[in-house]
Tab-separated table of C-alpha atoms in Angstrom:
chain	number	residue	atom	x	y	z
P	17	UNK	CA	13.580	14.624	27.917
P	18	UNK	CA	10.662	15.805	30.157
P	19	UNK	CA	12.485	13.616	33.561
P	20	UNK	CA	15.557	15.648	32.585
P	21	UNK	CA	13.859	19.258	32.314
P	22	UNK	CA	12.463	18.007	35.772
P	23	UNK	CA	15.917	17.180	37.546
P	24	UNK	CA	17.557	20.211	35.424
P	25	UNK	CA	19.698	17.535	33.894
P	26	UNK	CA	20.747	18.331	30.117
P	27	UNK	CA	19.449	15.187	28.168
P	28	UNK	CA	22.867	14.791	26.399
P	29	UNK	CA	23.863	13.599	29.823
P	30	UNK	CA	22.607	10.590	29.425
P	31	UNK	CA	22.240	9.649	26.247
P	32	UNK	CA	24.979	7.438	26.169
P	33	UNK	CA	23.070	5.068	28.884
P	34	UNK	CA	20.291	4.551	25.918
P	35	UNK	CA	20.003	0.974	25.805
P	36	UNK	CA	18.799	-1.106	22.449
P	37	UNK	CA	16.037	-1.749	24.123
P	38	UNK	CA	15.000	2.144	24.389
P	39	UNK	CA	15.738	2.153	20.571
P	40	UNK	CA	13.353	-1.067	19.934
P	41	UNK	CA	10.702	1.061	21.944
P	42	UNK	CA	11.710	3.930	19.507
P	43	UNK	CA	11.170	1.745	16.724
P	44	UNK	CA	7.690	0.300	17.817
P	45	UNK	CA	6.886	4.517	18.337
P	46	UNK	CA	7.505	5.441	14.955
P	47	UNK	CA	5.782	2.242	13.347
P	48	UNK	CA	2.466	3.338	15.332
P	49	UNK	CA	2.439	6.389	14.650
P	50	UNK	CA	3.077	5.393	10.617
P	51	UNK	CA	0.385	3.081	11.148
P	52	UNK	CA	-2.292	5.627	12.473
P	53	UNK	CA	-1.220	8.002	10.003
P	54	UNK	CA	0.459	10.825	12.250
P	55	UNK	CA	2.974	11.182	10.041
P	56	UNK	CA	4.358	14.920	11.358
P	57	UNK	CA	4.998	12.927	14.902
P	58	UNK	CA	6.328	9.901	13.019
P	59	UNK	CA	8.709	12.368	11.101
P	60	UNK	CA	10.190	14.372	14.141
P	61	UNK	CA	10.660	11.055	16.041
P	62	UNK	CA	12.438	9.119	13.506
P	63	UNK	CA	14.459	12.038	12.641
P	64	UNK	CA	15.516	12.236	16.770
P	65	UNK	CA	16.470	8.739	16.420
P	66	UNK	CA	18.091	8.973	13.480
P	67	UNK	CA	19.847	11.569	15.260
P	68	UNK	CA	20.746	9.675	18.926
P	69	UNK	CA	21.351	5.854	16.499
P	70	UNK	CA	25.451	5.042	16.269
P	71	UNK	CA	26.161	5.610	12.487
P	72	UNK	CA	26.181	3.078	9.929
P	73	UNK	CA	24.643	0.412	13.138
P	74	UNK	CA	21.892	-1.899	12.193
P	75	UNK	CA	19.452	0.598	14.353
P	76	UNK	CA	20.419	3.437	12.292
P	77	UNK	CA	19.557	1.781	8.741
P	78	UNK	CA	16.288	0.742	10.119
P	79	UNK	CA	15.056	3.747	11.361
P	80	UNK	CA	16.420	4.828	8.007
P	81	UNK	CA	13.628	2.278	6.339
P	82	UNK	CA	11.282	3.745	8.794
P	83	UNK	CA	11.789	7.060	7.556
P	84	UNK	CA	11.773	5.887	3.874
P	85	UNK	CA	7.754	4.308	4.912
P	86	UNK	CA	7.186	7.317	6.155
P	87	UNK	CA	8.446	9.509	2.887
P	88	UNK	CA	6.599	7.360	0.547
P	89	UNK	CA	3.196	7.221	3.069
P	90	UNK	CA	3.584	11.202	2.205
P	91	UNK	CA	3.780	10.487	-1.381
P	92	UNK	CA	7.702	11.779	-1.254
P	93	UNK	CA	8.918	9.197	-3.675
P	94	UNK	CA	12.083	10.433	-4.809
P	95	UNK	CA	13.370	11.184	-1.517
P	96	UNK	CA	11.797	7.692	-0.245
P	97	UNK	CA	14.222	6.126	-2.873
P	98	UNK	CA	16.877	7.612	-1.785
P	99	UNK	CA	16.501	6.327	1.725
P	100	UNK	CA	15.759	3.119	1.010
P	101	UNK	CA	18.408	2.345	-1.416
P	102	UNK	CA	20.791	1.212	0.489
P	103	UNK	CA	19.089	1.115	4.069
P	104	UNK	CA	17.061	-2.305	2.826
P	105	UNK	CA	20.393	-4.016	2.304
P	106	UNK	CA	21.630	-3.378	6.130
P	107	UNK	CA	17.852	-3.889	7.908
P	108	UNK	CA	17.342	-7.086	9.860
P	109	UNK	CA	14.716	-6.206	11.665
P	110	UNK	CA	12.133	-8.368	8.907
P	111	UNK	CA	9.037	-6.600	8.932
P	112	UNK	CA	10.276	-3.224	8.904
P	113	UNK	CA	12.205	-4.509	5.658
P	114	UNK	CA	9.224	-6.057	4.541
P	115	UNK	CA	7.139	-2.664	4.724
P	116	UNK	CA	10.552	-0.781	3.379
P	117	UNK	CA	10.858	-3.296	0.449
P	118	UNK	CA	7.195	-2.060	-0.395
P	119	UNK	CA	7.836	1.304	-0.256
P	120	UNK	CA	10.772	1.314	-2.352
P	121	UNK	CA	9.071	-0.934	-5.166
P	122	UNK	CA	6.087	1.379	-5.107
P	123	UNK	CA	7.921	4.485	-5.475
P	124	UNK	CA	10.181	3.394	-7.984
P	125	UNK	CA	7.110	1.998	-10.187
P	126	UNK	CA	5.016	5.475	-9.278
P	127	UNK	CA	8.373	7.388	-10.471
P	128	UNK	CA	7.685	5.870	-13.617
P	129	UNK	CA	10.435	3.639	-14.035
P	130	UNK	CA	8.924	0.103	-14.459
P	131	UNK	CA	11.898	-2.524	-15.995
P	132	UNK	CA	13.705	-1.276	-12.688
P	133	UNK	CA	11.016	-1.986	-10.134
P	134	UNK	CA	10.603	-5.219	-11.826
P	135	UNK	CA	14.027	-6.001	-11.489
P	136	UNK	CA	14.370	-5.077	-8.012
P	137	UNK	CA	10.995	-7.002	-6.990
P	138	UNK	CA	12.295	-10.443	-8.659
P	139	UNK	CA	15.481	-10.179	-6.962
P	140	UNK	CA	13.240	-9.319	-3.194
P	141	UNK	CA	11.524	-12.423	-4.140
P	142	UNK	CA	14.008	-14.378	-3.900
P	143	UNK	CA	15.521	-12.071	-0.980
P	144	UNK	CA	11.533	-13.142	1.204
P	145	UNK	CA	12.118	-17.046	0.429
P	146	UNK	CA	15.542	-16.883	1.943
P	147	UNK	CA	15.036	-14.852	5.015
P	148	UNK	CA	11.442	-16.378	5.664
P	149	UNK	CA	9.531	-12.792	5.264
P	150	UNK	CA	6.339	-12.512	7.414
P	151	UNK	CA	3.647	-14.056	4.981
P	152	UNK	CA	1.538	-10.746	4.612
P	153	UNK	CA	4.733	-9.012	3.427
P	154	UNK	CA	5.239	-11.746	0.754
P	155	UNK	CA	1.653	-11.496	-0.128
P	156	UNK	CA	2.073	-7.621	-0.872
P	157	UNK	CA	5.235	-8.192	-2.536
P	158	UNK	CA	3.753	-10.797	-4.699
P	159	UNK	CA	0.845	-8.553	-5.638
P	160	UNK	CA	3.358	-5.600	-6.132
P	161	UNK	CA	4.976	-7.938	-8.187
P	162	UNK	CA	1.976	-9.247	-10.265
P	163	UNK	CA	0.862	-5.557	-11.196
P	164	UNK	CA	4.339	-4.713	-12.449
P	165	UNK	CA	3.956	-7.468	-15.094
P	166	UNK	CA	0.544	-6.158	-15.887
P	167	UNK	CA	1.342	-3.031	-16.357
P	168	UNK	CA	4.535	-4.173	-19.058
P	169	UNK	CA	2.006	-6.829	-20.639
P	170	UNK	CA	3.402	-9.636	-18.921
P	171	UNK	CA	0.517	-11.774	-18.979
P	172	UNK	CA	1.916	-14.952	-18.654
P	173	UNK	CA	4.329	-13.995	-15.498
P	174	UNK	CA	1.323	-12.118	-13.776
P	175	UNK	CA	-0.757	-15.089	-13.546
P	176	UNK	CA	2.079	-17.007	-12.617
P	177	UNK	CA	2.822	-14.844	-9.360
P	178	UNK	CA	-1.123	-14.685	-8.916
P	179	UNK	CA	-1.752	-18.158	-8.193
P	180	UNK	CA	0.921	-18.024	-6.339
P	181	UNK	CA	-0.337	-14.907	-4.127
P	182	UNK	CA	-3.911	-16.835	-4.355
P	183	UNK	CA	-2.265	-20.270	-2.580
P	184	UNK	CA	-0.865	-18.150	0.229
P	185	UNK	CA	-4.301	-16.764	1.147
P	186	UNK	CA	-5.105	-20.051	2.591
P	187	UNK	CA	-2.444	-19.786	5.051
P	188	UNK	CA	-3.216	-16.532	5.914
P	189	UNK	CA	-5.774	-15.029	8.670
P	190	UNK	CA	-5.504	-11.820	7.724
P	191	UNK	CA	-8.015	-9.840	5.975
P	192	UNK	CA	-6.458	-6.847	4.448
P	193	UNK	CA	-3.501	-9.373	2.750
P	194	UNK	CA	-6.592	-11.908	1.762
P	195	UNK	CA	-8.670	-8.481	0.018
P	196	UNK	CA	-4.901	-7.425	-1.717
P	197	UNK	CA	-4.855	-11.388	-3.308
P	198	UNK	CA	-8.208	-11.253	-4.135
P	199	UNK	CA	-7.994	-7.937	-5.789
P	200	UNK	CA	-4.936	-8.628	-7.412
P	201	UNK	CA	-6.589	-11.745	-8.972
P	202	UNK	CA	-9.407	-9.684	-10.344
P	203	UNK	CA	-6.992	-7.194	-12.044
P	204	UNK	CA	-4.887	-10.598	-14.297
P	205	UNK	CA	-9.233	-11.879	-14.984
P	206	UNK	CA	-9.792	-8.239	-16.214
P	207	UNK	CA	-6.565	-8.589	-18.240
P	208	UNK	CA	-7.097	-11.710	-19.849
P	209	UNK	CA	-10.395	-10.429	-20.658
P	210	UNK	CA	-12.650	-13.008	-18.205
P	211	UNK	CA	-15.224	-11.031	-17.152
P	212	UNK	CA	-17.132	-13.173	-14.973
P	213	UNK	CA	-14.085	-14.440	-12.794
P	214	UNK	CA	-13.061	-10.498	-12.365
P	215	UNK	CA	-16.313	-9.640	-10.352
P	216	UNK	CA	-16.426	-12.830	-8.810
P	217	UNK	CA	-12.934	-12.054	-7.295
P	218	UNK	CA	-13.654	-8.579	-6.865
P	219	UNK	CA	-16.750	-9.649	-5.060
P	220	UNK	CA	-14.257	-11.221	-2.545
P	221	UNK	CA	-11.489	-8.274	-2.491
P	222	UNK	CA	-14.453	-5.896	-1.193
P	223	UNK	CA	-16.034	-9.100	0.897
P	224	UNK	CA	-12.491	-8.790	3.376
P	225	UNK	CA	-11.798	-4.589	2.801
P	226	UNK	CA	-15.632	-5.114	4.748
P	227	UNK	CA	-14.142	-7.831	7.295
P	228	UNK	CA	-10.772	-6.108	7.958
P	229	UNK	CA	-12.408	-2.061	8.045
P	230	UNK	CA	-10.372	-1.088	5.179
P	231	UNK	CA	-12.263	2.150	4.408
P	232	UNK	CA	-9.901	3.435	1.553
P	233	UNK	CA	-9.279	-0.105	-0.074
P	234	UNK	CA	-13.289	-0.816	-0.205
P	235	UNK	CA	-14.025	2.645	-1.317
P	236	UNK	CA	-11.119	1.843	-4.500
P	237	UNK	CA	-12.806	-1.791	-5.192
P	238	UNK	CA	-16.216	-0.803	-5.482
P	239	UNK	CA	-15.342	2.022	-7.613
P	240	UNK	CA	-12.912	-0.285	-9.792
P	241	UNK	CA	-16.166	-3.294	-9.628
P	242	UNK	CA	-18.923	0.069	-10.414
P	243	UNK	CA	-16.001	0.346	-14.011
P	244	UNK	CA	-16.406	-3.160	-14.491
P	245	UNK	CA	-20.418	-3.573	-14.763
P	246	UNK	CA	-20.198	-0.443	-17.098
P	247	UNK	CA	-18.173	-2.143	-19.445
P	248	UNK	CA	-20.067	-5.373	-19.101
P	249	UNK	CA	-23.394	-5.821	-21.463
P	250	UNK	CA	-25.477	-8.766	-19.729
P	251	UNK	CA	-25.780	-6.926	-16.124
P	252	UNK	CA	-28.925	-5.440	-15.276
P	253	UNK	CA	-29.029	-1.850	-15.315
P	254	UNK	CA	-30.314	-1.760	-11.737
P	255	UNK	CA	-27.511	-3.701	-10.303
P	256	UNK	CA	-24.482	-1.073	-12.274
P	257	UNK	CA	-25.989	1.785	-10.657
P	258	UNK	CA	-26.742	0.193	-7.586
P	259	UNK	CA	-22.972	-0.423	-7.406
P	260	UNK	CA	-21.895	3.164	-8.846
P	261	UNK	CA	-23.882	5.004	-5.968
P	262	UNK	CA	-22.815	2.697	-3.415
P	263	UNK	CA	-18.724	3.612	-4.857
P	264	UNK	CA	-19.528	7.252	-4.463
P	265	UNK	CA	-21.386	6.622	-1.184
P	266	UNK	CA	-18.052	5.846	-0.079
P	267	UNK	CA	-15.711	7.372	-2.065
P	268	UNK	CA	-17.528	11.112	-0.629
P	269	UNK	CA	-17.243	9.408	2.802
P	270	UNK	CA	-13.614	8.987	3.149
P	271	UNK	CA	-13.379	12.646	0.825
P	272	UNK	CA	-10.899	10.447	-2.001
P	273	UNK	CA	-12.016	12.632	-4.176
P	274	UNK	CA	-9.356	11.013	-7.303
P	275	UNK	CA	-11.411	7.487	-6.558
P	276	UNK	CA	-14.825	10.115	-6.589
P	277	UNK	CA	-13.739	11.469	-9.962
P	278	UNK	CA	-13.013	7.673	-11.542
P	279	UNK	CA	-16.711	6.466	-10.174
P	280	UNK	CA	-18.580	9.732	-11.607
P	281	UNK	CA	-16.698	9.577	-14.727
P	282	UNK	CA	-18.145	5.771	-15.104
P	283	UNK	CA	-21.605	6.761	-14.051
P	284	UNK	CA	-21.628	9.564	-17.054
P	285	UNK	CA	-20.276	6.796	-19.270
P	286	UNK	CA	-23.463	4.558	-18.262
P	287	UNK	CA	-25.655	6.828	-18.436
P	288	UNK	CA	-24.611	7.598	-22.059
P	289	UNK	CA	-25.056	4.452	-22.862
P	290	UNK	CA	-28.750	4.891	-21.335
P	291	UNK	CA	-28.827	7.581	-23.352
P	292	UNK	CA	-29.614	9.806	-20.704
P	293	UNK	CA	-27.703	12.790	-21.705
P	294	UNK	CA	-28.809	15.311	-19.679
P	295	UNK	CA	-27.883	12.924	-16.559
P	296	UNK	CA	-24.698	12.406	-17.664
P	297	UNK	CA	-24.023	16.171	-18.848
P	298	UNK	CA	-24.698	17.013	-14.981
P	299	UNK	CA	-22.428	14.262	-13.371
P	300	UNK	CA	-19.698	15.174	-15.568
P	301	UNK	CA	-19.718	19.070	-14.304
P	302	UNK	CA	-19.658	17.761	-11.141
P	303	UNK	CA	-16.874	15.373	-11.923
P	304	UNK	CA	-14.692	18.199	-13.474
């Protein structure tokens, strides 16, 4: 567009030269700028390709996925649905539909309906063993998976899919996908009630958040590890608030102020168990 406002050429002159590779370029644009979190770029690029793809081509249902990513990165879940729907099917570029399969579980589960987003993620199970997904992908759908089951009471099924999740680390170099496994493992201990294995695999979620530079995800696992040693008698009282000021250390830092309000809310709780009620009075203002 800028060579053509130099050589006063209209642009629609040659868009019909656009090759597949300027559309894999495209493509790679949009995932960046998803990935960095410019999301207002992200949306008025994708929506230009969107514009400039051939209808109903492969290209156009994956930047269709791309722009589903994008809605649900925004926390647009009903419209992410919608794009997804039927754009997954048509995708064949793997990890966008890896990242798009995601997306779709995650905003069906966060719409609230559960039994469907567990029936869609058994039948993308089967969909990643078929198409040989990118390992990292599976890993995320398998967690995805496992916290479905958790949150219907599946107990059985969820430990199932996290030992699964838990072999796969070791083929895996990845860091963010080996905290995800880890943390996911710690959620099915903490259901089945075993304390000691939950902050032993918590220990390892935050040990790779650390390794990868996962700001957000540490800040969420120390805060979910500083509810853990509340709830647990035989820690020392040093070590739980050790933990709880180091979870709002970072929680303020990255300014998540929902994972702020869940760590102050357990640091009131402690310190009513401390009975230090004036302490706790004064974190709870601040957590309101």
């Amino acid at each position: 567009e800028k060579l053509c406002s130099r050589m006063k050429v209209h642009v629609e002159e040659i868009r019909p030269f656009e090759s597949t590779e300027f559309q894999e370029l495209q493509k790679l644009q949009v995932w960046n700028l998803i990935t960095i979190g410019d999301f207002k770029n992200a949306d008025q690029l994708v929506n230009q390709s969107l514009q400039t793809a051939p209808q109903h081509s492969v290209a156009y249902y994956e930047f269709k996925c791309l722009k589903g990513i994008l809605e649900f990165k925004k926390q647009s879940f009903v419209d992410a649905i919608d794009l997804l729907n039927l754009a997954i099917k048509y995708c064949e570029d793997v990890k966008i539909k890896g990242e798009a399969v995601i997306a779709h579980l995650k905003s069906i589960a966060f719409s609230g309906d559960l039994q469907f987003a567990l029936m869609q993620a058994e039948k993308f199970l089967e969909l990643a063993e078929e198409e040989t997904w990118d390992i990292n992908n599976q890993i995320t759908l398998l967690c995805q998976t496992t916290s479905i089951h958790l949150f219907l009471g599946n107990k059985k099924a969820a430990s199932s899919l996290a030992r699964k999740a838990l072999e796969l680390a070791e083929e895996t170099d990845n860091p963010l996908a080996k905290s995800q496994i880890h943390w996911n493992a710690a959620g099915v201990a903490d259901y089945s009630g075993d304390q000691q294995k939950t902050i032993q695999q918590m220990h390892l979620a935050i040990k790779y958040s650390e390794i990868a530079g996962a700001s957000v995800a540490e800040a969420k696992q120390w805060g979910s590890l500083a509810a853990i040693l509340v709830e647990t008698n035989d820690v020392e009282p040093k070590k739980v608030f050790a933990t709880l000021d180091r979870a709002i250390g970072l929680a303020e830092a990255i300014k998540d102020e929902h994972s702020l309000g869940n760590v102050l809310e357990s640091k009131a709780q402690f310190l009513l168990m401390q009975n230090d009620v004036m302490s706790a009075r004064a974190i709870l203002q601040q957590c309101r």
